[in-house]
CSV table of N, CA and C in Angstrom, one decimal:
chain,number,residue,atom,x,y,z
C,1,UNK,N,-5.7,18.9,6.0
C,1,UNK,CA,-4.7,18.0,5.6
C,1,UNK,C,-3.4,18.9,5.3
C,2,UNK,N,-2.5,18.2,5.5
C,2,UNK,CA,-1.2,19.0,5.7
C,2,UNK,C,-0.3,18.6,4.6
C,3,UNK,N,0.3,19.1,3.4
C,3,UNK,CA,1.1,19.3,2.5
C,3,UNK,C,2.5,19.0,2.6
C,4,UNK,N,2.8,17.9,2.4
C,4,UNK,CA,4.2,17.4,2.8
C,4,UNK,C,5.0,17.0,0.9
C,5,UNK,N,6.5,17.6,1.1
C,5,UNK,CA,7.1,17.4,-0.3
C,5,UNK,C,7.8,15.8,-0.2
C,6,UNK,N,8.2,15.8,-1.4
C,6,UNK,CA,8.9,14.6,-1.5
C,6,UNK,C,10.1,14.5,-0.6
C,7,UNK,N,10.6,15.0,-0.4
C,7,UNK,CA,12.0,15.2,1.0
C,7,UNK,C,11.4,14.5,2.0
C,8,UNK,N,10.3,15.0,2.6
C,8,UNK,CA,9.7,15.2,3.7
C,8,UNK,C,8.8,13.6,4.2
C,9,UNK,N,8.3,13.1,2.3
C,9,UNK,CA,7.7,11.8,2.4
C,9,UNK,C,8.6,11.1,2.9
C,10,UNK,N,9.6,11.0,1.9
C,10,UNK,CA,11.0,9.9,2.3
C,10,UNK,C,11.4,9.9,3.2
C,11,UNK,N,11.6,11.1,3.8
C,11,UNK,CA,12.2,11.0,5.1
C,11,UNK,C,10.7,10.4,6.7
C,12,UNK,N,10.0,10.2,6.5
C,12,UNK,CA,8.7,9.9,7.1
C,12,UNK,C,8.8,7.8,6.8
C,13,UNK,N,9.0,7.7,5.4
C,13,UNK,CA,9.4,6.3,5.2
C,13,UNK,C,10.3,5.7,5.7
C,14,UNK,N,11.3,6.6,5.5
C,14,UNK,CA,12.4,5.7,6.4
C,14,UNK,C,12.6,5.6,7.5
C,15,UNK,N,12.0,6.7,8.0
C,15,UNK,CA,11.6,6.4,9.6
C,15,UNK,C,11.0,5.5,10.4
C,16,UNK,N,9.8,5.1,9.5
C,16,UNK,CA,9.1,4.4,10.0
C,16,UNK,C,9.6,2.6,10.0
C,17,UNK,N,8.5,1.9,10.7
C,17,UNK,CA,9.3,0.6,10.8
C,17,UNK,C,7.6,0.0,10.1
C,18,UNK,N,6.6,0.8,10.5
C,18,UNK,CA,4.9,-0.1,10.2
C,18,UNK,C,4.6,0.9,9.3
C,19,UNK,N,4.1,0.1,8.5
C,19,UNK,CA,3.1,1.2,7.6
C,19,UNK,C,2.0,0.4,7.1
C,20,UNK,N,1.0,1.6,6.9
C,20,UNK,CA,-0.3,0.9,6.8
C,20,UNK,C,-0.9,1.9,5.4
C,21,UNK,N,-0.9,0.8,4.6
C,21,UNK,CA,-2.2,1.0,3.0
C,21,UNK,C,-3.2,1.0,3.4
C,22,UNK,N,-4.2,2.3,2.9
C,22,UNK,CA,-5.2,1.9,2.9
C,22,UNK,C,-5.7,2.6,1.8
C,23,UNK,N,-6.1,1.7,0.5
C,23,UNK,CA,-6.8,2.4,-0.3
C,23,UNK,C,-8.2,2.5,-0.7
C,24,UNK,N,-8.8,3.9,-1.5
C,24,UNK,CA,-9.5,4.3,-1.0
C,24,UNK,C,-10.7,3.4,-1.8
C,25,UNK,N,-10.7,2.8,-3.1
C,25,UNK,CA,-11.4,1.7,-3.1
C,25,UNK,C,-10.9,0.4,-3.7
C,26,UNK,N,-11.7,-0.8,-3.8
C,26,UNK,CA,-11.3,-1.7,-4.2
C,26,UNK,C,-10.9,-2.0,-5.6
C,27,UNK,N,-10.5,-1.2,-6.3
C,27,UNK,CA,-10.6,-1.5,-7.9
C,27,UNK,C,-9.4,-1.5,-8.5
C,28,UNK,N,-9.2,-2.3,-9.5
C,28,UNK,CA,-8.0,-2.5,-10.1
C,28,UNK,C,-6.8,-2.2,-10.1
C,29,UNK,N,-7.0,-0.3,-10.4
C,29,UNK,CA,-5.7,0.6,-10.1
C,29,UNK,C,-5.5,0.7,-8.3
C,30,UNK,N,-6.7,0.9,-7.5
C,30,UNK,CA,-5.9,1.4,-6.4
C,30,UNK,C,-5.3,-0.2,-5.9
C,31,UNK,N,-5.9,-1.5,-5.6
C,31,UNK,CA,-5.1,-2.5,-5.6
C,31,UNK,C,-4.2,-2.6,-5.7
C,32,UNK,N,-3.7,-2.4,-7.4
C,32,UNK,CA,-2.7,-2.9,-8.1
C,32,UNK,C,-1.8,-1.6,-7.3
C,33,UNK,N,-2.1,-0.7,-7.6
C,33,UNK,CA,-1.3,0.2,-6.9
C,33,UNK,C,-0.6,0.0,-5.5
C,34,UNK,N,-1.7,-0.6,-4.8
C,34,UNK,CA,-1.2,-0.7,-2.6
C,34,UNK,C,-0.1,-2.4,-2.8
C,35,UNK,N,-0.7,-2.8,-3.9
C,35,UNK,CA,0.0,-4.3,-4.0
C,35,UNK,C,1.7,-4.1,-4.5
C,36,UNK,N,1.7,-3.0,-4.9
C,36,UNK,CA,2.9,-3.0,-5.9
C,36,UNK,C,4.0,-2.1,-4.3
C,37,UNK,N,3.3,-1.0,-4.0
C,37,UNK,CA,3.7,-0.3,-3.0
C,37,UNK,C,4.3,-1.0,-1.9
C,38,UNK,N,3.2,-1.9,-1.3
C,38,UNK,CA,3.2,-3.2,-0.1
C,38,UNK,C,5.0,-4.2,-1.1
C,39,UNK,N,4.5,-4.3,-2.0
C,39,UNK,CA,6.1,-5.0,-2.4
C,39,UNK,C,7.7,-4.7,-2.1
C,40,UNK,N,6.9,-2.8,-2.6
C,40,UNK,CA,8.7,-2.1,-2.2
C,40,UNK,C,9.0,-2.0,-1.1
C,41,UNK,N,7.5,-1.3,-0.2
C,41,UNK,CA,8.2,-1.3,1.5
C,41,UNK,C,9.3,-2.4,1.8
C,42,UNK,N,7.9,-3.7,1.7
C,42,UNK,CA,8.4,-5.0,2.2
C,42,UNK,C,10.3,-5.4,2.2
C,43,UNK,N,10.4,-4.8,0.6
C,43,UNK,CA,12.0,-4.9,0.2
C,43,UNK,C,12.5,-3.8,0.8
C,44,UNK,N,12.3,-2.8,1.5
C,44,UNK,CA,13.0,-2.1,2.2
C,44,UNK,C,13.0,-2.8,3.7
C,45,UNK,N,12.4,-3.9,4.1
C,45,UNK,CA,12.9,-3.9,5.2
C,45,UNK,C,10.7,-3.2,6.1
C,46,UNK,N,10.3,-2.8,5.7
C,46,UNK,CA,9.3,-2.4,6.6
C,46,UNK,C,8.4,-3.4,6.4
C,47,UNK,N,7.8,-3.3,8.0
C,47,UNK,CA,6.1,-4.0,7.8
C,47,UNK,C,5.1,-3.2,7.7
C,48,UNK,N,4.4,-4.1,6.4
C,48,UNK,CA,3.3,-3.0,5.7
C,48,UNK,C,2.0,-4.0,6.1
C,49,UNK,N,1.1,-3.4,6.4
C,49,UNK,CA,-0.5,-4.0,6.1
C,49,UNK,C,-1.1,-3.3,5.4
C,50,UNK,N,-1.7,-3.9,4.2
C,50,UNK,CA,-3.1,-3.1,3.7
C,50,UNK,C,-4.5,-3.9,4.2
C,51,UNK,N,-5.6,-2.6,4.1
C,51,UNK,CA,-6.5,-3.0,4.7
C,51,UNK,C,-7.4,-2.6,3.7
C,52,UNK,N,-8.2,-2.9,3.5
C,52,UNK,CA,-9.8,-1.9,2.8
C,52,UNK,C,-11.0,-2.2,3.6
C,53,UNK,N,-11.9,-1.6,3.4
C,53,UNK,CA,-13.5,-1.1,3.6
C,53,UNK,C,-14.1,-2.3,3.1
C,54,UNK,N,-14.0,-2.7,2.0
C,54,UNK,CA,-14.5,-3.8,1.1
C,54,UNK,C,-13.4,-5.0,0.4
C,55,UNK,N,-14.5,-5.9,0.6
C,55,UNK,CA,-13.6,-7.3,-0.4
C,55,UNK,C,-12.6,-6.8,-1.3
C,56,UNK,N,-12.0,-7.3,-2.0
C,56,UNK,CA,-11.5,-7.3,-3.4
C,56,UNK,C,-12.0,-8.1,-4.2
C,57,UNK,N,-12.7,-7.8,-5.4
C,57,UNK,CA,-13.7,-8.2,-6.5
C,57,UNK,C,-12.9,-9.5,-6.8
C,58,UNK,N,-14.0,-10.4,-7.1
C,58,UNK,CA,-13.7,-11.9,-7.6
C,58,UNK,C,-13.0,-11.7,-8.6
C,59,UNK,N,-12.7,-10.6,-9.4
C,59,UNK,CA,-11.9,-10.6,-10.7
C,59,UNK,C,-10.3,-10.1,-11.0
C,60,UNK,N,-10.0,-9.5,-9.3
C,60,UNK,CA,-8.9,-8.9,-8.9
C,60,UNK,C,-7.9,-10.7,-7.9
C,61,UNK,N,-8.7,-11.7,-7.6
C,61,UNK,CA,-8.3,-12.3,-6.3
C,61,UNK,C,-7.4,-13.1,-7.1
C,62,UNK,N,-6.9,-12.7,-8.5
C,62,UNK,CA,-5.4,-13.5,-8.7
C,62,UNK,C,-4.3,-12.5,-8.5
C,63,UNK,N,-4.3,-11.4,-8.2
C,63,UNK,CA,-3.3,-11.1,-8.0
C,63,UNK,C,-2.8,-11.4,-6.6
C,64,UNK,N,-1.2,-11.5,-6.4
C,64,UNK,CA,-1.2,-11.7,-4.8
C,64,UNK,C,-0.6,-10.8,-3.5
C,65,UNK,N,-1.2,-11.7,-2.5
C,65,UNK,CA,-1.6,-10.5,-1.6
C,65,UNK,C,-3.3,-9.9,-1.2
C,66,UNK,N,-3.7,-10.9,-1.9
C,66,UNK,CA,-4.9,-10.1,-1.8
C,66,UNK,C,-5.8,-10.9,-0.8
C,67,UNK,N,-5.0,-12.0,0.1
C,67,UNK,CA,-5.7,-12.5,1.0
C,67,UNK,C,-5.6,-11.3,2.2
């Protein structure tokens, strides 16, 4: 894995036009986390998909976005 600084993220974001979440499990924090993320892209203007491995737990499916 290759070691990239904050300069280097941002400039990789703005570049981009797709970006793709994928977190690494279904649980509260990383959700709430890709959900919050998937929000700012979105307001910058990017298309984001998240995807996971697994459902999102019957106790997470009020938050939204989680279809």
């Amino acid at each position: 894995m290759t070691n990239i600084n904050q300069d280097q993220a941002d400039a990789l974001i703005m570049k981009a036009n797709n970006i793709l979440i994928a977190p690494s499990s279904p649980d509260g924090d990383s959700i709430g986390s890709a959900l919050a993320l998937l929000l700012v892209l979105q307001r910058m203007g990017k298309t984001v998909t998240v995807i996971s491995s697994n459902e999102v737990p019957d106790y997470l499916q009020f938050l939204p976005h989680t279809d």
